[in-house]
Amino acid sequence: EAQVTQNPRYLITVTGKKLTVTCSQNMNHEYMSWYRQDPGLGLRQIYYSMNVEVTDKGDVPEGYKVSRKEKRNFPLILESPSPNQTSLYFCASSPGLAGGSNEQFFGPGTRLTVL
Amino acid sequence: AQSVTQLDSQVPVFEEAPVELRCNYSSSVSVYLFWYVQYPNQGLQLLLKYLSGSTLVESINGFEAEFNKSQTSFHLRKPSVHISDTAEYFCAVSGTFGNEKLTFGTGTRLTIIP
């Protein structure tokens, strides 16, 4: 089954404790992206990657890191989480124009709480 | 750069009544347009998309949206809603050149009243 997977689905942590949220897609998509969803703000892009070893900042990159060593994986790293990073996080992938559009396929989400 | 405005943050509708969820966008280039749906405690799923061709696009569950270039709108409609349509709906836009990001609106929460 074609899908985007994220782990963990739920995470409660404390301020300053480094964490990684994994994202993997099995559709051979070149484009991958991380979003955070907050009430009243919709989805805002954190980072994106157009291909392996190519990453760039989105609209709200502060406090986050990403890497793209393999095409299928795009982990999100919070080196020193703070309470304002409490949010619902979504990973997405897209075939880009190679697939005919910029339609993105979303993972199930990771609900992060930073105390 | 693109932007999306969803003016209605919440829309309550009686079951079997029609509904329209409004979406307006701003862009200096040609666009692709999308509606995504998020059911309670789930991720986002594509509902429908406009890429080119016919300006009226339909989903498999009875929703439709019409691309209106002159009004820069892509409103979502359904003639008769069901309880199962309760969800949050997001309009999104991207440019048509290269692998461009999706820019999302702030979402409209559709609540169906029995």
PDB file of N, CA, C and O in Angstrom, chain B residues 13-19 78-83 85 112-114:
ATOM      1  N   VAL B  13     -24.239  23.348   9.483  1.00  0.00           N
ATOM      2  CA  VAL B  13     -25.251  23.108   8.452  1.00  0.00           C
ATOM      3  C   VAL B  13     -26.140  21.956   8.894  1.00  0.00           C
ATOM      4  O   VAL B  13     -25.635  20.967   9.437  1.00  0.00           O
ATOM      5  N   PHE B  14     -27.440  22.085   8.621  1.00  0.00           N
ATOM      6  CA  PHE B  14     -28.335  20.976   8.925  1.00  0.00           C
ATOM      7  C   PHE B  14     -28.117  19.832   7.938  1.00  0.00           C
ATOM      8  O   PHE B  14     -27.795  20.052   6.752  1.00  0.00           O
ATOM      9  N   GLU B  15     -28.312  18.631   8.424  1.00  0.00           N
ATOM     10  CA  GLU B  15     -28.187  17.438   7.573  1.00  0.00           C
ATOM     11  C   GLU B  15     -29.130  17.548   6.391  1.00  0.00           C
ATOM     12  O   GLU B  15     -30.263  18.016   6.523  1.00  0.00           O
ATOM     13  N   GLU B  16     -28.639  17.172   5.233  1.00  0.00           N
ATOM     14  CA  GLU B  16     -29.349  17.177   3.951  1.00  0.00           C
ATOM     15  C   GLU B  16     -29.501  18.574   3.355  1.00  0.00           C
ATOM     16  O   GLU B  16     -30.074  18.719   2.274  1.00  0.00           O
ATOM     17  N   ALA B  17     -28.975  19.580   3.995  1.00  0.00           N
ATOM     18  CA  ALA B  17     -28.981  20.931   3.427  1.00  0.00           C
ATOM     19  C   ALA B  17     -27.744  21.106   2.547  1.00  0.00           C
ATOM     20  O   ALA B  17     -26.767  20.372   2.671  1.00  0.00           O
ATOM     21  N   PRO B  18     -27.771  22.100   1.645  1.00  0.00           N
ATOM     22  CA  PRO B  18     -26.587  22.369   0.823  1.00  0.00           C
ATOM     23  C   PRO B  18     -25.552  23.167   1.607  1.00  0.00           C
ATOM     24  O   PRO B  18     -25.869  23.829   2.603  1.00  0.00           O
ATOM     25  N   VAL B  19     -24.301  23.107   1.143  1.00  0.00           N
ATOM     26  CA  VAL B  19     -23.245  23.858   1.802  1.00  0.00           C
ATOM     27  C   VAL B  19     -22.266  24.403   0.768  1.00  0.00           C
ATOM     28  O   VAL B  19     -22.069  23.796  -0.303  1.00  0.00           O
ATOM     29  N   LYS B  78     -21.544  21.233  -1.854  1.00  0.00           N
ATOM     30  CA  LYS B  78     -22.211  19.936  -1.855  1.00  0.00           C
ATOM     31  C   LYS B  78     -23.701  20.195  -1.727  1.00  0.00           C
ATOM     32  O   LYS B  78     -24.124  20.971  -0.860  1.00  0.00           O
ATOM     33  N   PRO B  79     -24.530  19.580  -2.577  1.00  0.00           N
ATOM     34  CA  PRO B  79     -25.966  19.893  -2.573  1.00  0.00           C
ATOM     35  C   PRO B  79     -26.711  19.362  -1.354  1.00  0.00           C
ATOM     36  O   PRO B  79     -27.748  19.900  -0.979  1.00  0.00           O
ATOM     37  N   SER B  80     -26.191  18.303  -0.724  1.00  0.00           N
ATOM     38  CA  SER B  80     -26.884  17.700   0.411  1.00  0.00           C
ATOM     39  C   SER B  80     -25.851  17.011   1.308  1.00  0.00           C
ATOM     40  O   SER B  80     -25.248  16.027   0.901  1.00  0.00           O
ATOM     41  N   VAL B  81     -25.660  17.557   2.506  1.00  0.00           N
ATOM     42  CA  VAL B  81     -24.584  17.025   3.353  1.00  0.00           C
ATOM     43  C   VAL B  81     -25.101  15.925   4.272  1.00  0.00           C
ATOM     44  O   VAL B  81     -26.295  15.840   4.584  1.00  0.00           O
ATOM     45  N   HIS B  82     -24.156  15.095   4.720  1.00  0.00           N
ATOM     46  CA  HIS B  82     -24.455  14.005   5.638  1.00  0.00           C
ATOM     47  C   HIS B  82     -23.620  14.155   6.890  1.00  0.00           C
ATOM     48  O   HIS B  82     -22.590  14.854   6.892  1.00  0.00           O
ATOM     49  N   ILE B  83     -24.032  13.469   7.933  1.00  0.00           N
ATOM     50  CA  ILE B  83     -23.290  13.508   9.187  1.00  0.00           C
ATOM     51  C   ILE B  83     -21.823  13.171   8.962  1.00  0.00           C
ATOM     52  O   ILE B  83     -20.918  13.756   9.574  1.00  0.00           O
ATOM     53  N   ASP B  85     -19.907  13.948   6.737  1.00  0.00           N
ATOM     54  CA  ASP B  85     -19.118  15.051   6.144  1.00  0.00           C
ATOM     55  C   ASP B  85     -18.514  15.955   7.210  1.00  0.00           C
ATOM     56  O   ASP B  85     -17.765  16.885   6.882  1.00  0.00           O
ATOM     57  N   ILE B 112     -22.134  19.204  10.943  1.00  0.00           N
ATOM     58  CA  ILE B 112     -23.455  18.828  10.438  1.00  0.00           C
ATOM     59  C   ILE B 112     -24.390  18.639  11.629  1.00  0.00           C
ATOM     60  O   ILE B 112     -24.099  17.855  12.546  1.00  0.00           O
ATOM     61  N   ILE B 113     -25.511  19.333  11.576  1.00  0.00           N
ATOM     62  CA  ILE B 113     -26.498  19.279  12.658  1.00  0.00           C
ATOM     63  C   ILE B 113     -27.591  18.291  12.278  1.00  0.00           C
ATOM     64  O   ILE B 113     -28.207  18.434  11.220  1.00  0.00           O
ATOM     65  N   PRO B 114     -27.818  17.256  13.100  1.00  0.00           N
ATOM     66  CA  PRO B 114     -28.823  16.240  12.745  1.00  0.00           C
ATOM     67  C   PRO B 114     -30.241  16.829  12.682  1.00  0.00           C
ATOM     68  O   PRO B 114     -30.547  17.789  13.390  1.00  0.00           O
TER      69      PRO B 114
END
